[in-house]
Short mmCIF file of C-alpha atoms and ligand atoms in Angstrom, two decimals:
data_model
loop_
_atom_site.label_atom_id
_atom_site.label_comp_id
_atom_site.label_asym_id
_atom_site.label_seq_id
_atom_site.Cartn_x
_atom_site.Cartn_y
_atom_site.Cartn_z
CA MET A 1 0.00 0.00 0.00
CA ASN A 2 1.52 3.30 -1.02
CA SER A 3 -0.96 5.57 0.70
CA TYR A 4 -0.29 6.89 4.20
CA GLU A 5 -1.26 9.89 6.22
CA ILE A 6 0.68 11.68 8.92
CA ASP A 7 -1.05 14.47 10.77
CA LYS A 8 2.19 16.07 11.98
CA PRO A 9 2.15 19.72 10.90
CA ASN A 10 4.21 20.55 7.84
CA THR A 11 4.62 16.97 6.72
CA PRO A 12 3.31 16.45 3.20
CA VAL A 13 0.80 13.63 2.86
CA LEU A 14 1.70 11.04 0.24
CA LYS A 15 -1.43 9.57 -1.28
CA GLU A 16 -1.31 7.41 -4.40
CA LYS A 17 2.06 8.93 -5.38
CA LYS A 18 0.58 12.42 -5.22
CA MET A 19 1.90 14.87 -2.69
CA ARG A 20 -0.83 16.69 -0.82
CA TYR A 21 -0.28 20.03 0.89
CA ASP A 22 -2.64 22.32 2.74
CA VAL A 23 -1.20 25.29 0.89
CA VAL A 24 0.65 25.37 -2.43
CA ILE A 25 2.19 28.62 -3.62
CA VAL A 26 3.34 29.08 -7.23
CA GLY A 27 6.07 31.72 -7.55
CA GLY A 28 9.03 32.41 -5.29
CA SER A 29 9.81 36.08 -5.68
CA ALA A 30 8.48 39.12 -3.77
CA ALA A 31 4.82 38.00 -3.74
CA GLY A 32 5.25 34.21 -3.46
CA LEU A 33 7.80 34.31 -0.68
CA THR A 34 5.85 36.91 1.32
CA ALA A 35 2.60 34.96 0.87
CA ALA A 36 4.38 31.83 2.15
CA ILE A 37 5.80 33.59 5.23
CA THR A 38 2.41 35.16 5.96
CA ALA A 39 0.57 31.86 5.57
CA ARG A 40 3.05 30.25 7.99
CA ARG A 41 2.53 33.07 10.54
CA HIS A 42 -1.25 32.85 10.36
CA TYR A 43 -1.61 29.07 10.05
CA PRO A 44 1.30 27.48 11.96
CA GLY A 45 -0.13 23.95 11.74
CA LYS A 46 -0.51 23.80 7.95
CA ASN A 47 1.93 22.15 5.58
CA ILE A 48 3.08 24.54 2.89
CA LEU A 49 4.88 24.03 -0.42
CA LEU A 50 6.34 26.78 -2.60
CA ILE A 51 7.05 25.97 -6.26
CA ARG A 52 9.19 28.31 -8.33
CA LYS A 53 10.91 28.06 -11.69
CA GLU A 54 14.31 29.47 -10.87
CA LYS A 55 17.03 27.99 -8.70
CA LYS A 56 18.39 31.40 -7.71
CA VAL A 57 15.95 34.24 -7.02
CA SER A 58 17.04 37.76 -8.00
CA ILE A 59 16.08 40.70 -5.81
CA PRO A 60 13.93 42.33 -8.50
CA CYS A 61 14.43 45.93 -7.35
CA GLY A 62 18.19 45.35 -7.11
CA ILE A 63 18.52 44.40 -10.79
CA PRO A 64 19.53 47.89 -12.07
CA TYR A 65 22.35 47.88 -9.51
CA VAL A 66 23.93 44.67 -10.86
CA PHE A 67 25.22 46.89 -13.70
CA GLY A 68 26.98 49.18 -11.23
CA VAL A 69 27.34 49.32 -7.49
CA VAL A 70 26.31 45.68 -6.74
CA GLY A 71 28.57 44.44 -9.52
CA SER A 72 27.00 41.15 -10.61
CA PRO A 73 23.63 39.30 -10.70
CA GLU A 74 25.14 36.64 -8.40
CA LYS A 75 25.38 39.20 -5.61
CA ASN A 76 21.75 40.30 -5.95
CA LEU A 77 19.92 37.28 -4.56
CA ILE A 78 17.06 36.71 -2.10
CA PRO A 79 18.15 34.00 0.39
CA ALA A 80 14.83 32.31 -0.46
CA ASP A 81 15.68 28.72 0.50
CA ASP A 82 17.03 29.76 3.91
CA VAL A 83 13.85 31.76 4.59
CA LEU A 84 11.60 28.86 3.58
CA LYS A 85 13.60 26.33 5.59
CA LYS A 86 13.62 28.57 8.66
CA ASN A 87 9.85 28.86 8.39
CA ASN A 88 9.42 25.11 8.07
CA MET A 89 8.12 25.07 4.50
CA ASP A 90 8.96 22.88 1.50
CA THR A 91 10.30 24.12 -1.84
CA ALA A 92 10.24 22.63 -5.33
CA VAL A 93 12.25 24.16 -8.16
CA ASP A 94 9.95 23.24 -11.02
CA GLU A 95 7.41 24.81 -13.37
CA VAL A 96 3.67 24.47 -12.83
CA VAL A 97 2.21 23.69 -16.25
CA ALA A 98 -1.42 23.01 -15.37
CA ILE A 99 -4.00 23.36 -12.61
CA ASP A 100 -6.79 20.80 -12.23
CA ARG A 101 -9.39 22.77 -10.28
CA GLU A 102 -11.73 19.84 -9.82
CA ALA A 103 -9.03 17.60 -8.37
CA ARG A 104 -7.45 20.62 -6.62
CA SER A 105 -4.01 19.77 -7.90
CA VAL A 106 -1.19 21.27 -9.92
CA LYS A 107 0.98 19.44 -12.45
CA THR A 108 4.60 20.36 -13.07
CA ALA A 109 7.04 20.15 -15.98
CA ASP A 110 8.92 17.42 -14.07
CA GLY A 111 5.75 15.28 -14.15
CA LYS A 112 4.85 15.75 -10.47
CA THR A 113 1.34 16.31 -9.12
CA TYR A 114 0.73 18.28 -5.94
CA GLU A 115 -2.72 18.40 -4.37
CA TYR A 116 -3.74 21.48 -2.46
CA GLU A 117 -6.48 22.69 -0.20
CA ARG A 118 -5.63 26.30 -1.03
CA LEU A 119 -3.53 27.55 -3.93
CA ILE A 120 -1.84 30.94 -4.17
CA LEU A 121 -0.70 32.11 -7.61
CA ALA A 122 2.21 34.56 -7.50
CA THR A 123 3.48 34.00 -11.03
CA GLY A 124 4.60 37.60 -11.52
CA SER A 125 5.25 39.36 -14.80
CA ASP A 126 7.46 39.32 -17.87
CA PRO A 127 9.01 42.43 -19.42
CA LEU A 128 7.13 44.13 -22.24
CA VAL A 129 8.80 44.03 -25.62
CA PRO A 130 6.79 45.87 -28.27
CA PRO A 131 6.68 44.40 -31.79
CA ILE A 132 9.26 46.84 -33.15
CA PRO A 133 11.08 45.59 -36.28
CA GLY A 134 14.51 44.22 -35.37
CA SER A 135 13.75 43.66 -31.68
CA ASP A 136 14.81 40.02 -32.14
CA LYS A 137 18.38 41.07 -33.04
CA LYS A 138 21.31 40.02 -30.88
CA ASN A 139 22.08 42.45 -28.03
CA VAL A 140 18.52 43.79 -27.80
CA PHE A 141 17.54 42.92 -24.22
CA ALA A 142 14.53 43.26 -21.94
CA ILE A 143 15.14 42.99 -18.21
CA ARG A 144 14.15 39.46 -17.19
CA LYS A 145 14.39 38.44 -13.53
CA ASP A 146 16.75 35.60 -14.36
CA VAL A 147 20.32 35.43 -13.08
CA GLU A 148 21.85 33.62 -16.08
CA TYR A 149 20.13 35.97 -18.56
CA LEU A 150 21.20 39.05 -16.60
CA LYS A 151 24.81 37.86 -16.67
CA GLN A 152 24.61 38.02 -20.49
CA VAL A 153 23.22 41.57 -20.35
CA VAL A 154 25.99 42.70 -17.98
CA LEU A 155 28.59 41.11 -20.25
CA ALA A 156 27.17 42.93 -23.29
CA VAL A 157 27.19 46.26 -21.41
CA GLU A 158 30.76 45.58 -20.32
CA LYS A 159 31.84 45.42 -23.98
CA CYS A 160 29.52 47.97 -25.62
CA LYS A 161 30.43 51.28 -27.26
CA SER A 162 26.92 52.80 -27.40
CA LEU A 163 24.07 51.77 -25.14
CA CYS A 164 20.48 52.78 -25.87
CA ILE A 165 17.84 52.37 -23.19
CA VAL A 166 14.21 52.47 -24.31
CA GLY A 167 11.97 54.00 -21.64
CA CYS A 168 12.74 56.75 -19.14
CA GLY A 169 10.75 55.47 -16.18
CA PHE A 170 12.32 54.22 -12.94
CA ILE A 171 13.89 51.13 -14.47
CA GLY A 172 15.36 53.05 -17.43
CA VAL A 173 16.92 55.83 -15.38
CA GLU A 174 18.32 53.49 -12.74
CA ILE A 175 19.90 51.23 -15.36
CA ALA A 176 21.31 54.26 -17.23
CA GLU A 177 22.99 55.62 -14.09
CA GLU A 178 24.39 52.26 -13.04
CA CYS A 179 25.72 51.57 -16.56
CA ARG A 180 27.39 54.99 -16.44
CA ARG A 181 28.96 53.98 -13.11
CA ARG A 182 30.36 50.84 -14.78
CA ARG A 183 31.24 52.40 -18.14
CA SER A 184 32.43 56.00 -17.92
CA ASP A 185 33.58 55.78 -21.57
CA ALA A 186 30.44 54.41 -23.29
CA LYS A 187 27.80 56.56 -25.03
CA ILE A 188 24.51 56.19 -23.15
CA SER A 189 21.17 57.48 -24.40
CA ILE A 190 17.56 57.03 -23.33
CA VAL A 191 14.68 57.24 -25.80
CA GLU A 192 11.33 58.17 -24.24
CA MET A 193 8.04 58.81 -26.03
CA LEU A 194 6.66 61.12 -23.30
CA THR A 195 7.74 64.75 -22.92
CA HIS A 196 9.59 64.16 -19.67
CA CYS A 197 11.58 61.54 -17.87
CA LEU A 198 9.60 59.92 -14.97
CA GLN A 199 6.50 61.80 -16.16
CA LEU A 200 4.06 59.13 -14.96
CA VAL A 201 5.21 59.62 -11.39
CA TYR A 202 6.20 63.27 -10.93
CA ASP A 203 5.02 66.76 -11.62
CA GLU A 204 7.05 68.68 -14.17
CA GLU A 205 9.44 70.49 -11.80
CA PHE A 206 10.61 67.18 -10.32
CA CYS A 207 10.99 65.64 -13.81
CA LEU A 208 13.15 68.58 -14.91
CA LYS A 209 15.37 68.12 -11.87
CA ALA A 210 15.76 64.41 -12.67
CA GLU A 211 16.60 65.21 -16.31
CA GLU A 212 19.26 67.72 -15.23
CA THR A 213 20.82 65.09 -12.93
CA LEU A 214 20.98 62.54 -15.77
CA ARG A 215 22.40 65.01 -18.31
CA LYS A 216 25.14 65.98 -15.84
CA GLN A 217 26.27 62.35 -16.02
CA ASN A 218 26.54 62.58 -19.79
CA ILE A 219 23.40 60.51 -20.37
CA SER A 220 21.71 61.80 -23.48
CA LEU A 221 17.89 62.10 -23.26
CA MET A 222 15.79 61.84 -26.41
CA LEU A 223 12.36 62.88 -25.17
CA ASP A 224 9.11 63.05 -27.15
CA GLU A 225 10.73 60.43 -29.36
CA LYS A 226 9.79 56.89 -30.41
CA VAL A 227 11.85 53.94 -31.60
CA LYS A 228 10.82 52.86 -35.08
CA GLY A 229 13.18 49.93 -35.54
CA PHE A 230 16.52 48.30 -34.81
CA GLU A 231 19.01 47.94 -37.65
CA GLY A 232 22.24 46.02 -38.21
CA GLY A 233 23.33 42.54 -39.18
CA GLU A 234 22.80 39.66 -36.79
CA ALA A 235 23.39 42.08 -33.91
CA VAL A 236 21.90 45.53 -33.41
CA GLU A 237 23.98 48.48 -34.69
CA LYS A 238 21.53 51.38 -34.93
CA VAL A 239 18.24 52.52 -33.46
CA ARG A 240 15.98 54.14 -36.05
CA LEU A 241 13.86 56.96 -34.57
CA ALA A 242 10.33 57.95 -35.54
CA SER A 243 11.45 61.57 -36.03
CA GLY A 244 13.67 60.43 -38.88
CA GLY A 245 17.21 60.13 -37.53
CA ALA A 246 19.11 57.16 -36.16
CA ILE A 247 21.56 56.67 -33.29
CA ASP A 248 24.38 54.18 -32.94
CA ALA A 249 23.70 51.40 -30.46
CA ASP A 250 25.45 48.07 -30.14
CA VAL A 251 23.39 47.24 -27.02
CA VAL A 252 19.71 48.08 -26.41
CA ILE A 253 17.84 47.56 -23.13
CA PHE A 254 14.06 47.88 -22.87
CA GLY A 255 12.67 49.34 -19.63
CA ILE A 256 9.06 50.05 -20.58
CA GLY A 257 7.03 47.98 -18.14
CA ALA A 258 5.79 44.47 -17.64
CA LYS A 259 2.81 42.28 -18.43
CA ALA A 260 1.15 39.88 -16.00
CA ASN A 261 2.14 36.24 -16.36
CA VAL A 262 -1.27 34.54 -16.43
CA ALA A 263 -0.65 31.52 -18.69
CA VAL A 264 -1.38 28.89 -16.04
CA ALA A 265 -4.36 30.81 -14.64
CA ARG A 266 -5.84 31.21 -18.11
CA GLN A 267 -5.38 27.51 -18.85
CA ALA A 268 -7.27 26.74 -15.63
CA GLY A 269 -10.15 28.93 -16.75
CA LEU A 270 -9.72 31.57 -14.06
CA GLU A 271 -11.21 34.95 -14.89
CA ILE A 272 -8.74 37.51 -16.32
CA GLY A 273 -9.30 41.21 -15.54
CA PRO A 274 -9.46 44.23 -17.85
CA SER A 275 -5.74 45.06 -17.41
CA GLY A 276 -4.70 41.48 -18.20
CA GLY A 277 -4.09 40.32 -14.61
CA ILE A 278 -5.79 37.42 -12.80
CA GLN A 279 -9.12 38.84 -11.58
CA VAL A 280 -9.26 38.99 -7.78
CA ASN A 281 -11.71 40.39 -5.26
CA ARG A 282 -10.75 42.63 -2.34
CA TYR A 283 -9.62 39.51 -0.41
CA MET A 284 -7.24 38.49 -3.26
CA GLN A 285 -9.49 35.54 -4.06
CA THR A 286 -9.76 34.58 -7.75
CA SER A 287 -12.93 33.39 -9.50
CA ASP A 288 -12.23 30.00 -7.82
CA LYS A 289 -12.65 30.43 -4.07
CA SER A 290 -9.82 27.97 -3.26
CA ILE A 291 -7.33 29.89 -5.39
CA PHE A 292 -5.82 33.26 -4.47
CA ALA A 293 -3.53 35.48 -6.53
CA CYS A 294 -1.16 38.28 -5.57
CA GLY A 295 1.68 40.39 -6.97
CA ASP A 296 2.36 41.37 -10.57
CA CYS A 297 0.15 38.56 -11.92
CA ALA A 298 -2.98 39.86 -10.13
CA GLU A 299 -5.40 42.46 -11.46
CA LYS A 300 -5.28 45.79 -9.58
CA VAL A 301 -7.60 48.69 -8.94
CA SER A 302 -6.70 52.23 -7.98
CA PHE A 303 -7.06 53.22 -4.31
CA PHE A 304 -8.50 56.53 -5.53
CA ASP A 305 -11.33 55.64 -7.89
CA GLY A 306 -11.46 51.83 -7.97
CA LYS A 307 -10.68 51.76 -11.69
CA PRO A 308 -8.23 49.18 -13.16
CA SER A 309 -4.60 50.08 -12.53
CA MET A 310 -1.51 48.95 -14.45
CA LEU A 311 0.86 49.55 -11.50
CA LYS A 312 3.29 46.74 -10.82
CA LEU A 313 5.60 47.21 -7.85
CA ALA A 314 7.31 44.98 -5.31
CA SER A 315 5.75 47.07 -2.53
CA ILE A 316 2.28 46.32 -3.95
CA ALA A 317 3.16 42.65 -4.51
CA THR A 318 4.16 42.15 -0.87
CA MET A 319 1.13 44.08 0.44
CA GLU A 320 -1.16 41.84 -1.62
CA ALA A 321 0.76 38.75 -0.52
CA ARG A 322 0.20 39.67 3.15
CA ILE A 323 -3.51 39.86 2.42
CA ALA A 324 -3.65 36.64 0.37
CA GLY A 325 -1.48 34.66 2.82
CA ALA A 326 -3.61 35.71 5.79
CA ASN A 327 -6.95 35.15 4.03
CA ILE A 328 -6.51 31.64 2.64
CA PHE A 329 -8.53 29.89 5.34
CA SER A 330 -10.54 32.83 6.73
CA THR A 331 -10.93 36.05 4.83
CA ASN A 332 -10.30 39.03 7.06
CA ARG A 333 -7.77 41.35 5.37
CA VAL A 334 -9.03 43.70 2.66
CA ASN A 335 -7.12 45.28 -0.23
CA LEU A 336 -8.19 48.91 -0.57
CA GLY A 337 -6.47 49.31 -3.95
CA VAL A 338 -3.08 50.51 -5.06
CA ILE A 339 -1.66 53.89 -4.07
CA GLY A 340 1.64 53.55 -5.97
CA VAL A 341 4.67 54.44 -3.86
CA TYR A 342 8.01 54.88 -5.62
CA SER A 343 11.46 55.94 -4.57
CA THR A 344 14.81 56.11 -6.27
CA VAL A 345 18.14 57.91 -6.10
CA LEU A 346 19.51 59.92 -9.03
CA GLY A 347 22.96 61.41 -8.55
CA ASP A 348 22.97 61.94 -4.79
CA GLN A 349 19.31 63.02 -4.61
CA ALA A 350 16.29 61.00 -3.52
CA PHE A 351 13.24 61.17 -5.81
CA ALA A 352 10.15 59.68 -4.21
CA ALA A 353 6.43 59.84 -4.87
CA ALA A 354 3.17 58.40 -3.57
CA GLY A 355 -0.34 58.55 -5.00
CA LEU A 356 -1.42 60.85 -7.81
CA THR A 357 0.54 63.56 -9.62
CA LYS A 358 -1.27 66.85 -10.26
CA ALA A 359 -1.87 65.88 -13.90
CA GLN A 360 -3.27 62.45 -12.94
CA ALA A 361 -5.51 63.97 -10.25
CA GLU A 362 -6.90 66.51 -12.69
CA GLU A 363 -7.44 63.81 -15.29
CA LYS A 364 -9.50 61.87 -12.73
CA GLY A 365 -11.58 65.01 -12.21
CA TYR A 366 -10.27 66.13 -8.82
CA ASP A 367 -10.04 69.81 -7.97
CA VAL A 368 -6.67 70.01 -6.18
CA VAL A 369 -4.75 72.26 -3.83
CA VAL A 370 -0.99 72.03 -3.51
CA GLY A 371 1.24 72.79 -0.51
CA ALA A 372 5.04 72.65 -0.69
CA SER A 373 7.87 73.14 1.78
CA GLU A 374 11.65 72.94 1.45
CA SER A 375 14.20 73.09 4.23
CA VAL A 376 17.40 71.44 5.35
CA ASN A 377 16.95 67.99 6.85
CA ARG A 378 19.09 68.63 9.96
CA HIS A 379 19.15 71.39 12.56
CA PRO A 380 21.26 73.45 12.70
CA GLY A 381 22.06 73.29 8.98
CA CYS A 382 25.80 72.83 9.68
CA MET A 383 25.17 69.33 11.13
CA PRO A 384 26.85 66.45 9.25
CA GLU A 385 24.87 65.12 6.25
CA ALA A 386 22.65 68.21 6.14
CA ALA A 387 20.95 68.57 2.74
CA PRO A 388 17.85 70.31 1.41
CA LEU A 389 14.64 68.26 1.25
CA LYS A 390 11.53 69.35 -0.60
CA VAL A 391 8.02 67.99 0.06
CA LYS A 392 5.03 68.70 -2.17
CA LEU A 393 1.56 67.54 -1.10
CA LEU A 394 -1.61 67.39 -3.15
CA PHE A 395 -5.02 67.63 -1.48
CA GLU A 396 -8.47 67.11 -2.94
CA THR A 397 -10.25 70.42 -2.34
CA ALA A 398 -13.74 69.23 -1.40
CA ARG A 399 -12.76 66.80 1.36
CA GLN A 400 -9.31 68.33 1.93
CA ILE A 401 -7.76 64.83 2.00
CA LEU A 402 -4.25 63.93 0.85
CA ILE A 403 -4.17 62.22 -2.55
CA GLY A 404 -0.51 62.60 -3.57
CA GLY A 405 2.95 63.53 -2.38
CA GLN A 406 6.37 64.01 -3.93
CA VAL A 407 9.74 64.33 -2.23
CA THR A 408 13.14 65.24 -3.59
CA GLY A 409 16.55 66.02 -2.13
CA ALA A 410 18.15 64.40 0.91
CA LYS A 411 18.14 60.60 0.91
CA SER A 412 15.97 60.59 4.07
CA GLY A 413 13.15 61.43 1.63
CA GLY A 414 13.08 57.71 0.74
CA GLU A 415 11.58 56.94 4.16
CA LEU A 416 9.47 60.10 4.40
CA ILE A 417 7.48 59.01 1.35
CA ASN A 418 6.31 55.97 3.31
CA ALA A 419 4.85 58.27 5.98
CA ILE A 420 3.11 60.19 3.19
CA SER A 421 1.71 56.92 1.81
CA ALA A 422 0.34 56.08 5.28
CA CYS A 423 -1.34 59.52 5.42
CA ILE A 424 -2.95 58.88 2.01
CA HIS A 425 -4.04 55.42 3.12
CA GLN A 426 -5.68 56.88 6.24
CA ARG A 427 -7.27 59.65 4.13
CA MET A 428 -5.78 62.32 6.37
CA THR A 429 -6.77 65.94 5.83
CA ALA A 430 -4.42 68.91 5.49
CA ASP A 431 -5.32 69.89 9.07
CA ASP A 432 -4.60 66.36 10.37
CA ILE A 433 -1.12 66.48 8.82
CA ALA A 434 -0.45 70.08 9.91
CA THR A 435 -1.05 68.97 13.51
CA PHE A 436 0.76 65.62 13.13
CA GLN A 437 3.13 64.83 16.03
CA THR A 438 6.61 64.31 14.64
CA GLY A 439 9.76 63.05 16.32
CA THR A 440 12.68 65.29 15.48
CA HIS A 441 16.38 65.33 16.30
CA PRO A 442 19.26 67.60 15.14
CA ALA A 443 21.26 64.69 13.71
CA LEU A 444 18.28 62.96 12.08
CA THR A 445 15.59 65.36 10.88
CA ALA A 446 14.62 68.91 10.01
CA SER A 447 13.81 71.17 12.93
CA PRO A 448 10.26 70.73 14.30
CA ILE A 449 9.62 74.35 13.25
CA ALA A 450 10.66 73.71 9.65
CA TYR A 451 9.51 70.06 9.34
CA GLN A 452 8.72 69.79 5.62
CA LEU A 453 5.75 67.38 5.78
CA VAL A 454 3.87 69.47 8.33
CA ASN A 455 4.73 72.79 6.67
CA ALA A 456 3.66 71.60 3.22
CA ALA A 457 0.27 70.73 4.78
CA GLU A 458 0.13 74.17 6.45
CA GLU A 459 0.74 75.79 3.07
CA ALA A 460 -2.16 73.80 1.63
CA VAL A 461 -4.41 74.82 4.57
CA ARG A 462 -3.59 78.46 3.83
CA GLU A 463 -4.46 77.98 0.17
CA LEU A 464 -7.70 76.14 1.04
CA LYS A 465 -8.73 79.00 3.37
CA ALA A 466 -7.91 81.58 0.68
CA ARG A 467 -10.38 79.83 -1.61
C1 FAD B 1 14.65 46.22 -13.09
C2 FAD B 1 13.49 46.31 -12.14
C3 FAD B 1 13.55 47.16 -11.05
C4 FAD B 1 12.48 47.28 -10.18
N1 FAD B 1 12.57 48.12 -9.11
C5 FAD B 1 11.54 48.21 -8.23
C6 FAD B 1 11.64 49.04 -7.06
O1 FAD B 1 12.66 49.72 -6.84
N2 FAD B 1 10.58 49.08 -6.21
C7 FAD B 1 9.45 48.35 -6.43
O2 FAD B 1 8.51 48.41 -5.60
N3 FAD B 1 9.34 47.54 -7.53
C8 FAD B 1 10.34 47.45 -8.42
N4 FAD B 1 10.24 46.63 -9.51
C9 FAD B 1 9.00 45.84 -9.71
C10 FAD B 1 9.11 44.52 -8.95
O3 FAD B 1 10.24 43.88 -9.38
C11 FAD B 1 7.91 43.64 -9.19
O4 FAD B 1 6.75 44.34 -8.85
C12 FAD B 1 8.03 42.37 -8.34
O5 FAD B 1 9.10 41.59 -8.79
C13 FAD B 1 6.75 41.56 -8.39
O6 FAD B 1 6.95 40.41 -7.66
P1 FAD B 1 6.12 39.08 -7.97
O7 FAD B 1 6.55 38.08 -6.96
O8 FAD B 1 4.69 39.39 -8.12
O9 FAD B 1 6.59 38.62 -9.43
P2 FAD B 1 8.00 38.20 -10.06
O10 FAD B 1 9.11 38.92 -9.38
O11 FAD B 1 7.86 38.36 -11.52
O12 FAD B 1 8.15 36.67 -9.69
C14 FAD B 1 7.36 35.66 -10.28
C15 FAD B 1 7.75 34.31 -9.71
O13 FAD B 1 6.85 33.32 -10.23
C16 FAD B 1 7.59 32.21 -10.72
N5 FAD B 1 6.77 31.55 -11.74
C17 FAD B 1 6.11 32.12 -12.78
N6 FAD B 1 5.41 31.18 -13.46
C18 FAD B 1 5.64 30.01 -12.84
C19 FAD B 1 5.20 28.67 -13.05
N7 FAD B 1 4.37 28.36 -14.06
N8 FAD B 1 5.63 27.71 -12.21
C20 FAD B 1 6.47 28.00 -11.18
N9 FAD B 1 6.91 29.25 -10.92
C21 FAD B 1 6.50 30.22 -11.74
C22 FAD B 1 8.89 32.83 -11.20
O14 FAD B 1 9.86 31.84 -11.34
C23 FAD B 1 9.13 33.83 -10.05
O15 FAD B 1 9.66 33.17 -8.94
C24 FAD B 1 11.30 46.51 -10.41
C25 FAD B 1 11.24 45.64 -11.51
C26 FAD B 1 12.32 45.53 -12.36
C27 FAD B 1 12.25 44.58 -13.53
#
C-alpha cells in the first residue's frame, strides 16, 4: 500500500504517489515568498509548499544595480531557501504547467502532481517588448528576472560602445545611471516617447530636476521620441527613430514595463481582468474560491477611484501577498487598492512619490490644492549630512484629503514618502497632517519648526482657506 497519512504539521501527505499540501504557492519572488511567510505566521499547523521556476531568485528591485554598485547578478539574490527552511516550509524548483481545479491539484514540468487545499498564484510578470522591427536582433535585451540571462546583459554592457535604453521610467533611469557607473567611456542614451523623464510619477518640476541630474552624467535624453526599428546585421547596430534620424547602439535595453504572467491561470479557466491580470476580489481571491492570486500577476484597482490600474511594484506585490497569505482559510484582510509608492536615487538626490501627480488627479476630475515646503533635513544646517529636502503635497479640495505627495533632495526622503503613503491610506486631511506629532532630532531630521511634511500641509491649509 503506497498511501499513508501523517497528521504532523508541515509533513506532506503522500497519497497514491501524489503529494498533498494544505497550501501550495506558485512563484518564489516578492509576492510568493511573502505569501508563504504570511501563511506560515497565520496558520502554523498547515503544511506549505512553494514551487518556483528558478534555482536562484534575483532581488527584483536590485537588478539595475547589478550593472553598477552591486557588480553582478550573483550578488543580488534573495536567500529564499534559507527563509523557507527557517519557516518550516517545502520548496520545489519546477514549473507548474497546469491546474486541475476539480481535483485541486497542480501538475509540473517534471511530471509531479501536488494536491492542495488552497492555492496561491504569484506567477509575476514578464518584461514588455513591443513588436518593433529588429527587436529580435542580438544584443537587444529586456530585463528578465533571471540570473543567467542578466549575466549576459551585464557582459554585453561591459563590452559595448553605445548603449540605448528604451523608456525613461524608474527602471530606465536606474539602469542608465548604473551603466554609467560601470562604463564612464560608453555613449549612453535614453529614448522616451513622453515629454519628460519619470512623467508618470512626478510633476514637471521634479521631472526637470531628474533630467538635469541625468544630463550631468553625460546621459543623453531623447524625449518626445519613439523607436521605429533596430538595424544592423545579426546584432543591433543602430536605433531608427520615428522623427527620422538614427543613433548608434550596439546594445539596447528595454525598460518600458511588464505584463502579467497569467498563462497557467488562463489555462485553468480563471477569470482575467481588464488590465490582463488574474481577476481577484478585495480579499485576493480569484474566480475560484480555493485559489488566491497576488503580486504582478494579479489584477489591480486604484485606491483613488477603484478603476483598473496597471501599476506593478514589489511594494504592492508584498502588500497583496500579506492579504492573500492571511486570508486563505478565513478572509479578514481587505485590499483597498493601489496607491503607488516609488522611490529612487539619481545622482545623490532621492526622488520619491506616492499617490497621484497633479496631472493624474486633474485627469480623474479632482479639484486640487498644492502645498510645498523645502528646508534642510538637519538642525542646525551645519550638522553632518545636512541637505535640502523638498516635500510637495496634493489635497483634494472638497474633502481636503491627501491624494498625492512628492519628495526630492536628501536621501531621508526615501523613508518620508512611506509616511506620506500612510497619510494617504488613512485619508488624512491637510489639518490632520499640519497637527501631526513628529519626532525630530538635530542629527536625524529637520527642525520641528521647519519640518517639511507638516509645513507643506500648512501651506495647503492656507491655500484652502484663501479659496
Ligand atoms: C529592473 C526592475 C527594477 C524594479 N525596481 C523596483 C523598485 O525599486 N521598487 C518596487 O517596488 N518595484 C520594483 N520593480 C518591480 C518589482 O520587481 C515587481 O513588482 C516584483 O518583482 C513583483 O513580484 P512578484 O513576486 O509578483 O513577481 P516576479 O518577481 O515576476 O516573480 C514571479 C515568480 O513566479 C515564478 N513563476 C512564474 N510562473 C511560474 C510557473 N508556471 N511555475 C512555477 N513558478 C512560476 C517565477 O519563477 C518567479 O519566482 C522593479 C522591476 C524591475 C524589472
